[in-house]
Coordinates of C-alpha atoms in Angstrom, one line a residue:
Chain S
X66 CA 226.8 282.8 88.5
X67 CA 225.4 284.3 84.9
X68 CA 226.5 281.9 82.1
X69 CA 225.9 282.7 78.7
X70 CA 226.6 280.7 75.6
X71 CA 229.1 281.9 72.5
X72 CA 227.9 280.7 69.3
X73 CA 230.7 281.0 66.8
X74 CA 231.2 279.3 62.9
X75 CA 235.3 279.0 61.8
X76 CA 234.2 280.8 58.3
X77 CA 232.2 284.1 59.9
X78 CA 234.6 286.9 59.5
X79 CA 233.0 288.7 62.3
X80 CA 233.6 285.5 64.6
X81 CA 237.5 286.0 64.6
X82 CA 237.4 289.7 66.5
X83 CA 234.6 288.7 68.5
X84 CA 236.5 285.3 69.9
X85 CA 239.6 287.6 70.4
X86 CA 237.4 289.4 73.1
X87 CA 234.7 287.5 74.3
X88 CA 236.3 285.9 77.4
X89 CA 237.5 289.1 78.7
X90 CA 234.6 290.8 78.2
X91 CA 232.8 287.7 80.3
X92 CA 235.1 287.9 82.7
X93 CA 234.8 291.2 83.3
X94 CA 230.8 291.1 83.8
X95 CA 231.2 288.0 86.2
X96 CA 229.1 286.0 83.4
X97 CA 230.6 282.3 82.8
X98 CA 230.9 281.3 78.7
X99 CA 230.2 278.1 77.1
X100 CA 231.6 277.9 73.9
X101 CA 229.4 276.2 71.2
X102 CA 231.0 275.9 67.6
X103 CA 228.6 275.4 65.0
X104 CA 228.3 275.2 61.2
X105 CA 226.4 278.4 59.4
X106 CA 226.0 276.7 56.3
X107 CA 223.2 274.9 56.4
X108 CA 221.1 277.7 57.8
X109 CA 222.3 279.8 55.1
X110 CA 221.6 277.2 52.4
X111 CA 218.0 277.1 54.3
X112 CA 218.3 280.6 52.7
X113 CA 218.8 279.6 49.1
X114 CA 222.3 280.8 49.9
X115 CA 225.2 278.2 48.8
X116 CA 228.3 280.6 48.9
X117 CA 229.1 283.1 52.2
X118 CA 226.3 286.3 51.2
X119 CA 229.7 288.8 51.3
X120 CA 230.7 286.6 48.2
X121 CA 226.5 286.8 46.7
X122 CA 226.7 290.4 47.2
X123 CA 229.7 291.9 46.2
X124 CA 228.8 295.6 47.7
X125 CA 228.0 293.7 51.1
X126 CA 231.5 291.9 50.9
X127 CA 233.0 295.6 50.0
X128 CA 231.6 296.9 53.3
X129 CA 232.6 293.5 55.6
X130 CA 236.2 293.9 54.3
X131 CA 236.6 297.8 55.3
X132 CA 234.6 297.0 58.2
X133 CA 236.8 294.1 59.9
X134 CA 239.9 296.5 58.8
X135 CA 238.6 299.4 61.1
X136 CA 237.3 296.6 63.6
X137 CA 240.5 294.7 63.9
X138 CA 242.7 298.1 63.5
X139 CA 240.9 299.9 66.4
X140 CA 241.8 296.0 68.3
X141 CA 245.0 295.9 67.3
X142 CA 244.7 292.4 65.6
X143 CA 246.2 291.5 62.4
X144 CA 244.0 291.2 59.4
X145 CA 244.7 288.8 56.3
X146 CA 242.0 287.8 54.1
X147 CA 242.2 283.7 53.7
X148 CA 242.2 281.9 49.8
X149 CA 239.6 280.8 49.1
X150 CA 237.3 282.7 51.4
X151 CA 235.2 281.0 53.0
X152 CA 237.3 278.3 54.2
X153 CA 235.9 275.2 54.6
X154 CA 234.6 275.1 58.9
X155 CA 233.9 271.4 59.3
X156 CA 236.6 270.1 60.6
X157 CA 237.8 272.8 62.7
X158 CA 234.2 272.9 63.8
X159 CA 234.4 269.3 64.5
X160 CA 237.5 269.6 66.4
X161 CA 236.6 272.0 69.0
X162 CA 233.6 270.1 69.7
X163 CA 235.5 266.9 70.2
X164 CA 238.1 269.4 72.6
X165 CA 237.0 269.8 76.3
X166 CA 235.9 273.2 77.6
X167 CA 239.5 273.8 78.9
X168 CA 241.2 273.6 75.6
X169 CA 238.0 274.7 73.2
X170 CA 238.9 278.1 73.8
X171 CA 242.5 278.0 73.2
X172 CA 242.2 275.8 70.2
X173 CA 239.5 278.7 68.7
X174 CA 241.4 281.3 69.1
X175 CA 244.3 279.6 67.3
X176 CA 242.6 278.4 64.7
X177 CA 240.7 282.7 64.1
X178 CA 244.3 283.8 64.0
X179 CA 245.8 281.4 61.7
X180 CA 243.0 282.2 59.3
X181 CA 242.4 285.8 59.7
X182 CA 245.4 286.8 61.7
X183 CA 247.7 285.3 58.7
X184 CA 245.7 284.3 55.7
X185 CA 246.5 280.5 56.7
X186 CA 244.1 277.4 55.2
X187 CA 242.3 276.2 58.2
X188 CA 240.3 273.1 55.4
X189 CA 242.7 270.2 56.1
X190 CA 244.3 268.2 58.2
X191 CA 247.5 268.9 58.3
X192 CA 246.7 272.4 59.0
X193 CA 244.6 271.9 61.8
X194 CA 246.8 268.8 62.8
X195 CA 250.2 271.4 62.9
X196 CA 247.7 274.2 65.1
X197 CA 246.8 271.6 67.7
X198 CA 250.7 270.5 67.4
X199 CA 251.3 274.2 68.7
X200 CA 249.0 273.9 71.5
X201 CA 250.5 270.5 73.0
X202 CA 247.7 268.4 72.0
X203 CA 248.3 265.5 70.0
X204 CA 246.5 265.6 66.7
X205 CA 246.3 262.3 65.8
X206 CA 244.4 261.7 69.2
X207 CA 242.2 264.8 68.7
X208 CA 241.6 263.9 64.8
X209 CA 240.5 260.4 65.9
X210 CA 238.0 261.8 68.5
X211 CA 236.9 264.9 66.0
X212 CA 236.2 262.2 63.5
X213 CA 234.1 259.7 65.3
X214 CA 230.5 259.2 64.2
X215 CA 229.5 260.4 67.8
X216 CA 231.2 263.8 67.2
X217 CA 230.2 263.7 64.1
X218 CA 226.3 263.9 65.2
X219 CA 226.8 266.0 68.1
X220 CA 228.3 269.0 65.6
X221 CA 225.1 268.2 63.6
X222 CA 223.1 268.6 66.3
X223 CA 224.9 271.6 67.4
X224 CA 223.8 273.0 64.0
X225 CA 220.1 271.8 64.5
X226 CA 219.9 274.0 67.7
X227 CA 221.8 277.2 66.3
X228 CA 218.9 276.6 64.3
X229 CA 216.1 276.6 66.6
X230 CA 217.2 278.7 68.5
X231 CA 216.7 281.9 66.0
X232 CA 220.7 282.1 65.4
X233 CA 220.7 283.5 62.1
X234 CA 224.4 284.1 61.5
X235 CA 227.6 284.4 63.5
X236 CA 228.4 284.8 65.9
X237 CA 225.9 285.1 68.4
X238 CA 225.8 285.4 72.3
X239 CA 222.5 283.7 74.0
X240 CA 221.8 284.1 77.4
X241 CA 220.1 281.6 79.8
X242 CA 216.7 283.5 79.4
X243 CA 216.8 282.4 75.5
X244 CA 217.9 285.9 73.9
X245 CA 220.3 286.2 71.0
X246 CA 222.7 288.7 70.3
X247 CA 224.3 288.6 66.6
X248 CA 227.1 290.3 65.8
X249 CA 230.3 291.4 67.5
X250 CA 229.4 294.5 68.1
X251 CA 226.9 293.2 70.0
X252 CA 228.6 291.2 72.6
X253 CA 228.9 294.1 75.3
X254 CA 224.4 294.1 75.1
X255 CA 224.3 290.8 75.2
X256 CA 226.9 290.1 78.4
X257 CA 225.4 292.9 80.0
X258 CA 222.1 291.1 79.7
X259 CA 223.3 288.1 80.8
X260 CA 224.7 289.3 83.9
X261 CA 221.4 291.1 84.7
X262 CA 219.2 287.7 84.0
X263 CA 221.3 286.0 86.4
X264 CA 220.8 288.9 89.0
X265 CA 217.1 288.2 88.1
X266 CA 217.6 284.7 88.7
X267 CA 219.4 285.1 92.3
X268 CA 216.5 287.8 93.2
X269 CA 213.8 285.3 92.2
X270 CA 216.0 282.6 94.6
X271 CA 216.2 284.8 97.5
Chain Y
X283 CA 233.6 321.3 61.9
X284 CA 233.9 318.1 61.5
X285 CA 230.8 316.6 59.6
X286 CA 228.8 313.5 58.8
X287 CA 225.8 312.2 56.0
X288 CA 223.2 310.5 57.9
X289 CA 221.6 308.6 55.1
X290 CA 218.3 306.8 56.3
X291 CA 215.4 305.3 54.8
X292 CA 212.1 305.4 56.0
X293 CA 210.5 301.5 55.2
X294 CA 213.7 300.6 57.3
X295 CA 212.9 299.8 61.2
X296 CA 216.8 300.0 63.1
X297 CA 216.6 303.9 60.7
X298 CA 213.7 304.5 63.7
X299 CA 215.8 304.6 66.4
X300 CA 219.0 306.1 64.6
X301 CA 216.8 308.8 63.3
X302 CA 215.8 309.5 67.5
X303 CA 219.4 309.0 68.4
X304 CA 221.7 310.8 65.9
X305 CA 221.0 314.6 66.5
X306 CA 221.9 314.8 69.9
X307 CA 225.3 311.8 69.9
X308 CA 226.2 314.5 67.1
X309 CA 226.1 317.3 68.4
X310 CA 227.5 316.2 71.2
X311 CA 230.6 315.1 69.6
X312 CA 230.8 318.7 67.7
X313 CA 230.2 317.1 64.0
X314 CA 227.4 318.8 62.3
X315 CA 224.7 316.6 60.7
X316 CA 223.4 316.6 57.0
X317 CA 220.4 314.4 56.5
X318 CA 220.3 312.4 53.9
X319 CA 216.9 310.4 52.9
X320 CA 217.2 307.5 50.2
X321 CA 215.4 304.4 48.6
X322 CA 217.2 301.2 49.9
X323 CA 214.6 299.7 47.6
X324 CA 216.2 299.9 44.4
X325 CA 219.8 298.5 46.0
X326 CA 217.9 295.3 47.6
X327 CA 216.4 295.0 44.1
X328 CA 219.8 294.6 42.6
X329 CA 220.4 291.5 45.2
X330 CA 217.5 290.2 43.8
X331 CA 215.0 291.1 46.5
X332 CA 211.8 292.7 45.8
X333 CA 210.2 292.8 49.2
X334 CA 212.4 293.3 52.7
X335 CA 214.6 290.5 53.6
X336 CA 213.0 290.5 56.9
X337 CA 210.2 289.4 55.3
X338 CA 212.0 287.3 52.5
X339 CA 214.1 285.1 55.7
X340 CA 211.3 284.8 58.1
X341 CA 213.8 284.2 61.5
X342 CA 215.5 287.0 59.9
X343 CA 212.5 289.1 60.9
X344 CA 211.9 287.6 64.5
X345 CA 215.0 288.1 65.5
X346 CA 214.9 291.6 63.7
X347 CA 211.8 292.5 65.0
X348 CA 212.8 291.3 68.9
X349 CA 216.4 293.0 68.6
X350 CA 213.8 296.2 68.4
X351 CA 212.0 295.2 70.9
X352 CA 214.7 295.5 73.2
X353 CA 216.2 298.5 71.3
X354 CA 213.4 300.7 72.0
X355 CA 212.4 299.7 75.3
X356 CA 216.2 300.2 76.4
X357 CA 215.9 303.9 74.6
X358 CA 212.1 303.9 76.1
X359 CA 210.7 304.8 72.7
X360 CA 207.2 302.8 71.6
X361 CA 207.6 300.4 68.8
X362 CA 204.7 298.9 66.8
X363 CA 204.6 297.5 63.6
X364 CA 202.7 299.0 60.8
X365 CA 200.4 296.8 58.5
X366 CA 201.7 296.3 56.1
X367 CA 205.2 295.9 56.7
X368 CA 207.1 297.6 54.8
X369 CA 205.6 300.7 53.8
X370 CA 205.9 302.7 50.9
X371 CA 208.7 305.0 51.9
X372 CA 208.4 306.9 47.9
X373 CA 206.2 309.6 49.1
X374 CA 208.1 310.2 52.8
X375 CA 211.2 310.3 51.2
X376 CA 210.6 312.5 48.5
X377 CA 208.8 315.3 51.4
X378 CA 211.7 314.7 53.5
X379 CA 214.6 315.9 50.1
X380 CA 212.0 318.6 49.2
X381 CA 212.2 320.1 52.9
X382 CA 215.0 322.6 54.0
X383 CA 217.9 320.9 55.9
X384 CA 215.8 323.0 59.0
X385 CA 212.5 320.7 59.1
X386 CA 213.6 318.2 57.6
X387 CA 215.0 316.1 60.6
X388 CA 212.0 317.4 62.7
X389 CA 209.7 316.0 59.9
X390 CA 212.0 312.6 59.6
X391 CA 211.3 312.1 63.3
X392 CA 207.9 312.8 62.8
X393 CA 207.6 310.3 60.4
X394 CA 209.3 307.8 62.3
X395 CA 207.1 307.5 65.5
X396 CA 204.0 307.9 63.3
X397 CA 205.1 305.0 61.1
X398 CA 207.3 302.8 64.4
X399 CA 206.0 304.6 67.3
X400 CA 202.0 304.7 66.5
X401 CA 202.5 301.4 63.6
X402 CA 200.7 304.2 61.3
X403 CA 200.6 304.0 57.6
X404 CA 203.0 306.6 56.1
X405 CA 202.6 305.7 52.5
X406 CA 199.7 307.7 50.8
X407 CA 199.2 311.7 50.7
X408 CA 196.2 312.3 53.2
X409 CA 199.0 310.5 56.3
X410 CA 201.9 312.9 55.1
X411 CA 200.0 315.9 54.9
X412 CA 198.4 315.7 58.5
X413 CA 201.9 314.8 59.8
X414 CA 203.6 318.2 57.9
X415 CA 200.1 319.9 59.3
X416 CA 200.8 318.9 62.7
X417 CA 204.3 320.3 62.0
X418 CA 202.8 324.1 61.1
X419 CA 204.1 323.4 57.7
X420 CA 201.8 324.1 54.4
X421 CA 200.9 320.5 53.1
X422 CA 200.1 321.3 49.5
X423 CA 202.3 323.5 49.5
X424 CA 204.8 320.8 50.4
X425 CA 203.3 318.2 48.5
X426 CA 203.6 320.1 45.5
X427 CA 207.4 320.8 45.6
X428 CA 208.0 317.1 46.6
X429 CA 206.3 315.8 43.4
X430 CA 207.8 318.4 41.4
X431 CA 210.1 316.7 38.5
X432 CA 213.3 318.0 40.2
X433 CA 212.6 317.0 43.3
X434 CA 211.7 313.6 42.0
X435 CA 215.0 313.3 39.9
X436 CA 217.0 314.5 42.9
X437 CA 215.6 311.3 45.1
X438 CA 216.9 309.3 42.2
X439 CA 219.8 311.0 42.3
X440 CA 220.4 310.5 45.6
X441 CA 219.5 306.9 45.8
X442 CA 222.4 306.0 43.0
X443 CA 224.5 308.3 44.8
X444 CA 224.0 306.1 48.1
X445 CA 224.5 303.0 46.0
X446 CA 228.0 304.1 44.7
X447 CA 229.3 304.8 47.8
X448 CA 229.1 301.5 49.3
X449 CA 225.7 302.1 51.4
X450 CA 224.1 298.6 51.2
X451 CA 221.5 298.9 54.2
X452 CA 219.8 301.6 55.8
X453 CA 221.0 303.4 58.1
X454 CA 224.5 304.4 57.3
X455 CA 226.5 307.1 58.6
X456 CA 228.9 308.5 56.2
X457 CA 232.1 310.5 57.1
X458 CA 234.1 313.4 55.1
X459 CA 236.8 311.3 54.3
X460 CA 234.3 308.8 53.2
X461 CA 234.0 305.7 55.8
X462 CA 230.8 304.3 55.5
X463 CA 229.2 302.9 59.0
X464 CA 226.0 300.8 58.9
X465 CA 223.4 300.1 61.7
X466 CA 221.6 301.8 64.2
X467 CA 224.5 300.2 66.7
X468 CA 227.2 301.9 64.6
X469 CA 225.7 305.3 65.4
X470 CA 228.7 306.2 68.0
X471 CA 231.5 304.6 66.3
X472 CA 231.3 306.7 63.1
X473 CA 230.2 309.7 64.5
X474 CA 233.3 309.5 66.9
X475 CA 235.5 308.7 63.1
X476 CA 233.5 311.9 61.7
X477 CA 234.9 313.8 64.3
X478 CA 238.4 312.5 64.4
X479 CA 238.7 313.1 61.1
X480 CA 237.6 316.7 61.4
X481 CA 240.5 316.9 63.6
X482 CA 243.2 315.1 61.4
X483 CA 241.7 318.2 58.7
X484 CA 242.1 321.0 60.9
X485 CA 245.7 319.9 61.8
X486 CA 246.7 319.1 58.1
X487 CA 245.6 323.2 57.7
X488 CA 247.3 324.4 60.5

C-alpha cells in the first residue's frame, strides 16, 4: 500500500483546513497516512524569525486571514482567529506524539477546531486536559506520558527531522520517495504522488 | 464579461508557469485577461529583503527550486536556472507596460522561456531587443517608448498600486470585486472567483 507522511504544527493556520481533509483525501487515493506533529518554531527562528512571519509581515498576515476565510468558507468550516495568535504548540504537539496512531488523529482534529473552529486557547493544560476529556481519554494519564523526558526528546527529534528533511513550513505531505509537498493546497499533488510511488514500488516488486 | 488582473513579475520563477498557463484556464472560463507586469522588488524591500528570499533561506530555495522541477515537467515545459539568479526584471518589465495589451502577453511569454526555459539572461538591452526582434516587433522603437519618462513613472505606479492592494508575492491573480489570489497553484481557484463574480454582476443588472 502507498503511505505518506502528514507533517502538521498546532500554530500553522493552514494546518487546521488541511487536517480537516487529509484523511479523506488519503483514503480516497488508497495511500495510508502517518501523522507526525512537529514544532515550526525552531526552523523559523533558524530564519532569524522569532514571531509567526503573518505577524512580521503585516501585508502577508492580511492575505493568510482573507485566504483561510475563502479556504475554510468554500469547506464549510468555521473560522475564529485564536488570542494571542500564535498559540503556544508545545504541548499539544507533545500530546499527540505521546497519543497512539488510533487516537493522534482524533485528538488533532479536536484540538484545529477548538483553536481555529472557535477561537479557543490551545497553551495550557487545562485546555488541552478538558479536549482529551471530550475524547474519552484520561488527561491526567495522557499529560503524564506527554510530559515524560522520553516524549519530550522524541517531539525534539521530530523537529530535527522536519528539519532535515527540507520541511520549511506547515504543513507538509512527504512521500516514501523523500518529496515534500507544503501547503494545503497542495495535498491533492502530493497524495496523488504518493499513490503513484507506491505503484512504482509494486512494479519494481513484480 | 467577467474579468481578472494577472499581475506577474518577471525575476519571479512560479510567474513562469502561470504566465504559460493563464491565457488559456481564462479563456476557458469566459473571464477576459488584463496583464499586469510589476516590481515585487520594492515590496520584499519593505520586509527587509534586498535579494529573493529563495536566496535569503537557502532550503527555501531547494524546495522552491524542486517544487518547479516537478511543476514544469508535469506541464512538460523546460526549466533552467539563469545565472544569476534573480535577474534584473527593470528593463523586462518596463517593455512589457510599454507594449499594447495585444503583444504584451506574447512578449511576457517570450520572456519567460528565454529567462526559465533557455536559463537566459533577460536583464540588459542587447537580450530584450533580440527577444522583441524575434517577435517582428521594432526594438528601438520599443526600447525607446519603454524608457520614456511616462512609461517609467507608470511601472512605478503600478508597482505601488500592486502593493496597496494586498499583492505580497508574485504571481497574483486579482478579481473585479477585488480578491487577491497568490501562486502559480491558485491560478484556477481565482479565475473560477473572477468568473463567478462576473455572474453575481450580471444578475445584480438584470
Amino acid at each position: 500500500m502507498a503511505a505518506a507522511e502528514f507533517w502538521y504544527e498546532f500554530a500553522s493556520t493552514y494546518s487546521y483546513p488541511a487536517a480537516m481533509r487529509v484523511a479523506s483525501l488519503a483514503e480516497s487515493r488508497g495511500v495510508a497516512l502517518v501523522w507526525r506533529p512537529f514544532l515550526l518554531g525552531p526552523i523559523l527562528a533558524d530564519y532569524g524569525w522569532r514571531d509567526s512571519p503573518f505577524n512580521i509581515y503585516p501585508a502577508k498576515g492580511r492575505y493568510m486571514w482573507r485566504d483561510m476565510e475563502r479556504i475554510c468558507g468554500a469547506l464549510e468550516l468555521p473560522l475564529r482567529r485564536p488570542e494571542p495568535f500564535p498559540q503556544n504548540s508545545l504541548l499539544a504537539a507533545r500530546v499527540a506524539l505521546a497519543l497512539g496512531d488510533g487516537t493522534r488523529a482524533d485528538f488533532s482534529r479536536r484540538v484545529y477546531a477548538a483553536e481555529f473552529g472557535e477561537g479557543r486557547p490551545i497553551a495550557d493544560r487545562s485546555a488541552i486536559a478538558s479536549l482529551l476529556a471530550e475524547l474519552g481519554l484520561d488527561p491526567d494519564a495522557v499529560l503524564s506520558r506527554a510530559e515524560d523526558a522520553a516524549n519530550k526528546a522524541a517531539l525534539k527529534a521530530e523537529t530535527a527531522r522536519a528539519a532535515s528533511l527540507g520541511i520549511v513550513g506547515a504543513p507538509c505531505l512527504l512521500t516514501e520517495d523523500g518529496e515534500v509537498f507544503w501547503g494545503n493546497d497542495r495535498l491533492e499533488q502530493g497524495l496523488d504522488w504518493a499513490a503513484s510511488a507506491g505503484l512504482r514500488t509494486l512494479a519494481g516488486n513484480a
